Structure formats: structure tokens, C-alpha cells
GROMACS .gro file of C-alpha atoms in nm:
model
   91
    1UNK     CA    1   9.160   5.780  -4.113
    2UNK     CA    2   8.866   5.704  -4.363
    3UNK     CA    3   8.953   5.954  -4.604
    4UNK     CA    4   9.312   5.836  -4.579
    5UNK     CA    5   9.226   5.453  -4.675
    6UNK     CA    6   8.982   5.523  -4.903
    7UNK     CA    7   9.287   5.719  -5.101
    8UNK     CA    8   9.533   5.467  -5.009
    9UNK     CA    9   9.274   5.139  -5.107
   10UNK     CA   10   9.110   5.308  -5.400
   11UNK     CA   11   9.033   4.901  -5.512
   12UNK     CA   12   8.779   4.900  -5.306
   13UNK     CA   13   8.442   5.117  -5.226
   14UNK     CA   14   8.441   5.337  -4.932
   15UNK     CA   15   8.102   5.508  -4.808
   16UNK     CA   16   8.067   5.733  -4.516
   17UNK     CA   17   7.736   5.735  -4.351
   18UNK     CA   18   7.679   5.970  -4.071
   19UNK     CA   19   7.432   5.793  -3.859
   20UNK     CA   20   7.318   6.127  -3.712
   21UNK     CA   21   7.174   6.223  -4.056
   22UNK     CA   22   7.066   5.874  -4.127
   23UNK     CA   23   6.915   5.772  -3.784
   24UNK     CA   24   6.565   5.703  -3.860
   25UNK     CA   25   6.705   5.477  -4.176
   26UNK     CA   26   6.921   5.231  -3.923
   27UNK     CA   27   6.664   5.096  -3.666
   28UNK     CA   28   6.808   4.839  -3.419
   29UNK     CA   29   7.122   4.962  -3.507
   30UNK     CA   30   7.245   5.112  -3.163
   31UNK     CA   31   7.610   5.298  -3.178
   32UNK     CA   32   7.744   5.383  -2.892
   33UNK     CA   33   8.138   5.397  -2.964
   34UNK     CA   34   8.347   5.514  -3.256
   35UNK     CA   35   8.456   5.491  -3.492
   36UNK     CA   36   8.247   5.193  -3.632
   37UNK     CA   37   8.305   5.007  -3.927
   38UNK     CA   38   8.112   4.790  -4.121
   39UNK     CA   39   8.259   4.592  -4.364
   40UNK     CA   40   8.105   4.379  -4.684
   41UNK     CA   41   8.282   4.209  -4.946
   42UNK     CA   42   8.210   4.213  -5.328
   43UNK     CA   43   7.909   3.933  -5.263
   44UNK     CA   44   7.732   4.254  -5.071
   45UNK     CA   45   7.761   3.957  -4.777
   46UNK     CA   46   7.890   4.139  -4.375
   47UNK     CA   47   8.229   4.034  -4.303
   48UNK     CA   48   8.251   4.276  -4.044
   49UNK     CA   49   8.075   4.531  -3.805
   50UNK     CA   50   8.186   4.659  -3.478
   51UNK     CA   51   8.394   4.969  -3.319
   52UNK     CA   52   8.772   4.919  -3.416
   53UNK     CA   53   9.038   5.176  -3.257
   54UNK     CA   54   9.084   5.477  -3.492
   55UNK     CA   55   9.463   5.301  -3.640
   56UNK     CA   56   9.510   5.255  -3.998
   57UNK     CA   57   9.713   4.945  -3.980
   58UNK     CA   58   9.372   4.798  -3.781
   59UNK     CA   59   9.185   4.914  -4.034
   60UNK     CA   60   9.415   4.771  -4.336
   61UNK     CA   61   9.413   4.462  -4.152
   62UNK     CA   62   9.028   4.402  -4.139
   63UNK     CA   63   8.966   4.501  -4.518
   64UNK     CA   64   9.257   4.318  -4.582
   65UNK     CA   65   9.141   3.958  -4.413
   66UNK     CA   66   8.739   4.049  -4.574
   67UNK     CA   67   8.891   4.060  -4.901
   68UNK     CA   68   9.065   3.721  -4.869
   69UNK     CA   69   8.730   3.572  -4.728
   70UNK     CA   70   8.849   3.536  -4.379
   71UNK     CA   71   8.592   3.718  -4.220
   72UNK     CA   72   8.235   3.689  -4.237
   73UNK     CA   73   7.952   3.751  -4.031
   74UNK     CA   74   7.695   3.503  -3.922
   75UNK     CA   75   7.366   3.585  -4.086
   76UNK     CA   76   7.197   3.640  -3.705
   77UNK     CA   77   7.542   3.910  -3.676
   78UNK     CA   78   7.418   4.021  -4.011
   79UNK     CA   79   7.064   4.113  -3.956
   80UNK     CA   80   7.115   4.428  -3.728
   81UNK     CA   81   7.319   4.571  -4.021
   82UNK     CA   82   7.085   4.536  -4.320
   83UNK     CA   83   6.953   4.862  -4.351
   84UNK     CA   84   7.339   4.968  -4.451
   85UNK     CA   85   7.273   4.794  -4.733
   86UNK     CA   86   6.973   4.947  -4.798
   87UNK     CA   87   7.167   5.308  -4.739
   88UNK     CA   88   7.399   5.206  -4.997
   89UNK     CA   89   7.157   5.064  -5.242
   90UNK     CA   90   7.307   4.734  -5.219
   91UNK     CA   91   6.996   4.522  -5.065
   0.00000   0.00000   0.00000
């Protein structure tokens, strides 16, 4: 499903991080269900993070509503999620 919007939404920047590789770089950050997406806009500011069901349309509809500035985490939502950024050389 990732591959496939990344393809279909090439607009946009799609990472993959697999937190098995990257555990020791995402303290605090406890996943437990998949998939899960974070999601930042072109500020570098969380407008989402949390397990979604593995459906496109879900997915289209999330990046859809962050790029439009509909969604946006609360910086205390935010702070578990940092060290994405840092992964992605964005913070």
C-alpha cells in the first residue's frame, strides 16, 4: 500500500522506516499495531501519527486532509514522534 501511494502521490515525499532497524533511534516511541503512519506537512510540523487500517482510500484521505491543513498534531502529540524527524533529517 506504501509503495502504491508513493507512485500514485509522487507530489509528495514518502519514507519508509523500519522501526526494527531503527529501534534504538525512536525512544518512547512504542508500536504495537500496523501499519503506522506518521504524517508531516511541508512546515516539517505532525499532522498525523497513529495505526490506520492497511486501505488506500484511508490513506489518500489522511495525506489528503494534512495537505489542506486540516490535521495537525498538538505539540504534547508531537513530542513522542520527534526522533522521525531526526531519521529523516528534517529536525
Amino acid at each position: 500500500m506504501f509503495q502504491q501511494m508513493a507512485s500514485e502521490e509522487p507530489v509528495h515525499a514518502w519514507h519508509w522506516i523500519d522501526i526494527e532497524d531503527h529501534e534504538d533511534d525512536l525512544p518512547g516511541i512504542d508500536i504495537e499495531t500496523f501499519p503506522t503512519i506518521v504524517i508531516l506537512n511541508h512546515a516539517g510540523e505532525f499532522c498525523f501519527a497513529g495505526t490506520v487500517e492497511p486501505r488506500p482510500d484511508m490513506l489518500k484521505r489522511l495525506v489528503q486532509s494534512a495537505h489542506t491543513g486540516h490535521l495537525q498534531l498538538s505539540a504534547s502529540d508531537a513530542e513522542p514522534w520527534m526522533p522521525v524527524k531526526a531519521l529523516l533529517g528534517l529536525g
